[in-house]
Short mmCIF file of C-alpha atoms in Angstrom, two decimals:
data_model
loop_
_atom_site.label_atom_id
_atom_site.label_comp_id
_atom_site.label_asym_id
_atom_site.label_seq_id
_atom_site.Cartn_x
_atom_site.Cartn_y
_atom_site.Cartn_z
CA MET A 1 -22.43 -36.78 11.77
CA ILE A 2 -25.55 -35.19 12.83
CA ASP A 3 -26.35 -31.53 12.62
CA ASN A 4 -26.97 -31.57 16.98
CA LEU A 5 -26.16 -28.25 17.61
CA VAL A 6 -27.51 -26.56 14.63
CA ASN A 7 -30.21 -28.56 13.67
CA ARG A 8 -31.54 -29.66 16.92
CA GLU A 9 -34.57 -28.38 18.78
CA SER A 10 -32.57 -25.61 20.42
CA THR A 11 -29.90 -23.32 20.87
CA ARG A 12 -27.58 -23.24 23.70
CA GLY A 13 -28.40 -21.49 26.43
CA ASN A 14 -26.95 -18.08 27.75
CA PRO A 15 -24.41 -18.36 30.44
CA GLU A 16 -25.20 -14.76 30.95
CA THR A 17 -28.70 -15.35 32.09
CA ALA A 18 -28.27 -18.52 33.92
CA PRO A 19 -29.22 -17.98 37.68
CA ASP A 20 -26.00 -17.58 40.23
CA LEU A 21 -25.66 -20.15 41.96
CA ASN A 22 -24.63 -18.29 44.68
CA ASP A 23 -28.39 -17.22 44.83
CA VAL A 24 -29.62 -20.48 45.18
CA ALA A 25 -30.70 -21.98 47.99
CA ALA A 26 -29.22 -26.05 48.78
CA ASN A 27 -32.25 -27.34 48.77
CA GLU A 28 -32.95 -25.83 45.65
CA VAL A 29 -32.15 -26.85 41.62
CA PRO A 30 -32.16 -24.26 39.30
CA ALA A 31 -34.92 -24.43 36.62
CA PRO A 32 -33.36 -24.99 32.61
CA ALA A 33 -33.79 -21.66 30.91
CA LYS A 34 -36.20 -22.14 28.08
CA ARG A 35 -34.67 -22.99 24.79
CA ARG A 36 -35.60 -22.50 21.17
CA ARG A 37 -34.81 -23.29 18.16
CA MET A 38 -32.43 -21.57 16.13
CA SER A 39 -34.20 -19.20 13.50
CA VAL A 40 -33.41 -19.67 9.73
CA GLU A 41 -31.01 -16.91 10.14
CA ASP A 42 -29.35 -17.48 13.01
CA ARG A 43 -28.04 -21.44 11.08
CA GLU A 44 -27.09 -19.78 8.08
CA ARG A 45 -24.77 -17.28 9.92
CA TYR A 46 -24.02 -20.11 11.94
CA ILE A 47 -22.41 -21.96 9.04
CA VAL A 48 -20.77 -18.90 7.53
CA ASP A 49 -18.83 -18.47 10.40
CA GLY A 50 -17.57 -21.70 10.51
CA ALA A 51 -17.06 -21.53 6.79
CA ILE A 52 -14.74 -18.68 7.51
CA THR A 53 -13.52 -20.05 10.09
CA PHE A 54 -12.68 -23.81 8.08
CA PHE A 55 -11.74 -22.01 5.03
CA SER A 56 -9.23 -19.84 7.67
CA GLU A 57 -7.38 -22.97 9.08
CA HIS A 58 -7.38 -25.76 6.08
CA GLY A 59 -8.02 -23.69 2.56
CA PHE A 60 -10.37 -24.37 -0.04
CA ASP A 61 -9.68 -27.48 -1.21
CA ALA A 62 -12.02 -29.77 1.77
CA GLN A 63 -15.05 -31.21 0.63
CA MET A 64 -18.34 -29.61 1.30
CA ARG A 65 -18.88 -32.72 3.56
CA GLU A 66 -15.74 -31.96 5.12
CA LEU A 67 -16.76 -29.12 6.26
CA ALA A 68 -19.96 -29.91 7.17
CA THR A 69 -18.66 -32.48 9.91
CA ALA A 70 -16.20 -30.10 11.06
CA ILE A 71 -18.64 -27.31 11.84
CA GLY A 72 -20.99 -29.54 12.86
CA VAL A 73 -23.88 -29.93 10.90
CA THR A 74 -25.27 -32.21 7.71
CA HIS A 75 -23.58 -31.24 4.27
CA THR A 76 -27.48 -31.59 3.76
CA LEU A 77 -28.16 -28.45 6.11
CA VAL A 78 -24.80 -26.73 4.18
CA TYR A 79 -26.26 -27.27 0.65
CA HIS A 80 -29.63 -26.35 1.59
CA TYR A 81 -29.03 -22.72 2.82
CA PHE A 82 -25.43 -22.54 -0.41
CA PRO A 83 -26.18 -24.74 -3.22
CA THR A 84 -22.59 -25.03 -4.64
CA LYS A 85 -19.21 -24.71 -2.26
CA GLN A 86 -18.36 -21.41 -4.61
CA ALA A 87 -21.68 -19.69 -3.74
CA LEU A 88 -20.25 -20.67 -0.31
CA ILE A 89 -16.88 -18.72 -0.86
CA ASP A 90 -18.97 -16.22 -2.86
CA ARG A 91 -20.78 -14.75 0.43
CA VAL A 92 -17.15 -15.39 3.09
CA TYR A 93 -15.95 -12.46 0.03
CA LEU A 94 -18.20 -10.86 1.17
CA GLU A 95 -18.11 -11.05 4.67
CA VAL A 96 -14.34 -11.22 5.46
CA PHE A 97 -13.23 -8.64 2.72
CA VAL A 98 -15.96 -6.75 1.34
CA GLY A 99 -17.74 -6.37 4.94
CA ARG A 100 -14.43 -4.86 5.92
CA TRP A 101 -14.08 -1.76 3.53
CA LYS A 102 -14.78 1.64 4.78
CA PRO A 103 -16.22 3.91 2.41
CA GLU A 104 -14.81 6.31 4.69
CA TRP A 105 -11.31 5.64 3.81
CA LEU A 106 -12.44 7.28 -0.29
CA ASP A 107 -13.07 10.25 2.20
CA LEU A 108 -10.21 10.38 4.29
CA LEU A 109 -8.02 9.94 1.24
CA SER A 110 -9.48 12.99 -0.47
CA SER A 111 -9.47 15.40 2.40
CA ARG A 112 -8.26 18.88 2.19
CA ASN A 113 -7.41 19.59 5.37
CA LEU A 114 -4.99 17.17 5.81
CA SER A 115 -1.51 16.84 4.86
CA VAL A 116 -0.66 13.79 2.62
CA GLU A 117 1.15 12.26 4.90
CA GLU A 118 -1.20 12.65 7.50
CA LYS A 119 -4.18 11.26 4.97
CA LEU A 120 -2.21 7.83 4.16
CA ILE A 121 -0.62 7.41 8.13
CA ARG A 122 -4.20 7.84 9.34
CA PHE A 123 -5.43 5.33 6.14
CA TYR A 124 -3.03 2.45 6.71
CA VAL A 125 -4.08 2.86 10.75
CA ASP A 126 -7.24 2.40 10.21
CA TYR A 127 -6.80 -0.16 7.67
CA SER A 128 -4.45 -2.41 9.16
CA ARG A 129 -6.31 -2.77 12.52
CA THR A 130 -9.20 -3.58 9.56
CA VAL A 131 -7.69 -6.12 8.25
CA LEU A 132 -4.69 -7.10 9.46
CA VAL A 133 -7.06 -10.43 11.18
CA ARG A 134 -6.63 -14.17 10.84
CA GLU A 135 -9.36 -14.75 8.95
CA PHE A 136 -8.60 -12.52 6.41
CA VAL A 137 -4.90 -13.26 6.07
CA ARG A 138 -5.26 -16.94 6.06
CA ILE A 139 -8.58 -16.92 3.49
CA LEU A 140 -6.44 -14.09 1.07
CA ILE A 141 -3.07 -16.40 1.48
CA PHE A 142 -5.28 -19.84 0.77
CA SER A 143 -7.46 -18.52 -2.00
CA GLY A 144 -3.91 -17.19 -4.12
CA LEU A 145 -2.68 -20.39 -3.94
CA THR A 146 -5.43 -22.26 -5.12
CA ASP A 147 -8.36 -20.21 -7.67
CA ARG A 148 -7.47 -17.18 -6.51
CA SER A 149 -11.43 -16.28 -6.99
CA ILE A 150 -11.00 -14.07 -3.92
CA THR A 151 -7.90 -12.48 -4.14
CA ASP A 152 -8.50 -11.71 -8.26
CA ARG A 153 -11.75 -9.55 -6.65
CA PHE A 154 -9.94 -7.90 -4.08
CA PHE A 155 -7.15 -6.87 -5.66
CA GLN A 156 -9.74 -5.76 -8.25
CA MET A 157 -11.13 -3.20 -5.31
CA LEU A 158 -8.46 -2.09 -4.91
CA GLY A 159 -6.83 -1.35 -8.11
CA ASP A 160 -10.49 -0.02 -8.63
CA GLU A 161 -10.87 1.77 -6.09
CA LEU A 162 -7.78 2.39 -3.28
CA PHE A 163 -4.48 2.23 -5.88
CA PRO A 164 -5.62 5.50 -7.91
CA ARG A 165 -6.05 7.90 -5.20
CA ILE A 166 -2.99 6.58 -3.59
CA ILE A 167 -1.27 7.23 -6.75
CA ARG A 168 -3.30 10.75 -6.93
CA GLU A 169 -1.89 11.54 -3.65
CA THR A 170 1.59 10.64 -3.92
CA ARG A 171 1.78 13.25 -6.88
CA SER A 172 0.27 15.82 -4.93
CA HIS A 173 3.33 15.53 -2.73
CA ARG A 174 5.32 15.33 -5.20
CA LYS A 175 3.32 19.00 -6.78
CA CYS A 176 3.07 16.57 -9.58
CA LYS A 177 -0.42 17.64 -11.80
CA SER A 178 0.06 14.48 -14.09
CA ARG A 179 -3.15 12.72 -15.01
CA SER A 180 -1.37 10.33 -17.28
CA LYS A 181 -1.15 6.76 -16.80
CA THR A 182 0.45 5.04 -13.26
CA THR A 183 4.15 4.23 -14.35
CA VAL A 184 5.44 0.82 -13.46
CA ARG A 185 7.49 2.28 -10.98
CA GLU A 186 5.08 4.43 -9.33
CA HIS A 187 2.86 1.42 -9.16
CA GLU A 188 5.97 -1.10 -7.38
CA LEU A 189 6.94 1.39 -4.91
CA LEU A 190 2.94 1.64 -3.89
CA MET A 191 2.88 -2.07 -4.02
CA GLY A 192 6.07 -1.76 -1.71
CA LEU A 193 3.84 0.26 0.95
CA HIS A 194 0.75 -1.60 0.87
CA GLY A 195 2.61 -4.81 1.14
CA GLY A 196 5.11 -4.49 3.36
CA ILE A 197 2.53 -3.27 6.02
CA PHE A 198 -0.17 -6.05 4.71
CA TYR A 199 3.29 -8.25 5.80
CA GLY A 200 2.96 -8.09 9.20
CA GLY A 201 -0.57 -9.99 8.53
CA LEU A 202 1.63 -12.56 6.86
CA ARG A 203 4.22 -13.23 8.98
CA ARG A 204 2.10 -13.77 12.33
CA PHE A 205 -0.82 -15.64 10.89
CA VAL A 206 0.99 -17.62 8.09
CA TYR A 207 4.64 -17.55 9.03
CA GLY A 208 3.91 -18.05 13.13
CA GLN A 209 6.76 -15.24 13.53
CA ALA A 210 5.62 -14.12 16.91
CA MET A 211 6.86 -10.37 17.81
CA HIS A 212 9.11 -10.10 20.13
CA SER A 213 7.59 -8.72 23.74
CA ASP A 214 9.38 -5.31 23.18
CA SER A 215 8.06 -5.19 19.32
CA PRO A 216 5.54 -2.91 18.33
CA ALA A 217 2.26 -4.16 17.07
CA MET A 218 1.78 -4.38 13.31
CA ASP A 219 -0.88 -1.67 13.44
CA ASP A 220 1.12 0.38 15.57
CA GLU A 221 1.77 4.14 14.22
CA THR A 222 5.02 4.93 14.64
CA ILE A 223 5.86 2.04 12.57
CA ILE A 224 3.17 2.82 9.87
CA ALA A 225 4.47 6.73 10.11
CA ASP A 226 7.39 5.08 9.50
CA ARG A 227 7.39 3.36 6.14
CA VAL A 228 4.26 6.71 4.85
CA ARG A 229 7.41 8.62 4.90
CA SER A 230 9.87 6.82 3.11
CA TYR A 231 7.51 6.38 0.38
CA LEU A 232 6.66 9.51 0.05
CA GLN A 233 10.37 10.44 0.22
CA ALA A 234 11.28 7.75 -2.10
CA SER A 235 8.30 8.67 -4.67
CA LEU A 236 10.23 12.48 -5.14
CA GLU A 237 12.15 10.50 -7.70
CA LEU A 238 10.09 9.28 -9.78
CA GLU A 239 8.97 10.06 -12.71
CA PRO A 240 6.93 12.05 -14.64
CA ARG A 241 8.40 15.04 -13.03
CA ALA A 242 6.44 17.85 -11.15
CA SER A 243 6.47 20.08 -13.99
CA GLU A 244 5.03 18.02 -16.48
CA ASP A 245 1.39 18.90 -16.71
CA THR A 246 -0.16 16.85 -19.17
#
């Protein structure tokens, strides 16, 4: 297929700038809006956006030629910007996963002006509203079913940046000063909280199970607060105990 959208002489006109036909006399024909070629940046942006949509719908097994056809460009053009399929997947990872990460989340979790419960609720409300979108959820699942190049990097980021801070805050809630390595029970309890919140997106965008009309949204603060409180309550039974200071 010829890349008649991206590689043509001009882009589609912006409907917001088109003349209002109600303001044009009956015997007048509106002059066509001036068009321009896509810039290098716009073409790359178009390919990346198309790849995000394509991978979220079809996964990573398709060939680059299939992707190019689906988004309406030549595969030669795709290879011009992304010499390998992995290079395009890497860019999608940066856009969909790294690009959604908010450094202020770590500041929130380190705040001394909020209780642990308040910090976790605020974090998970914003986190869920940021990541529980179709592209994020489906691309993560498709990657996990193939080479895991995206899932491995994403969970590494969570393991380096997020989970240790939540464990630290959880121990603070338990009045435990231990700095020992995270125990298996601590880790698995946290995975129950984190995974339970992610499950809302899985349920909607992978399983296709629509929320009931009278159910709250998957990022509803009350639902997330219930999960956080259950997690913190269960954490009180974990080792190490509050008396362990090493």
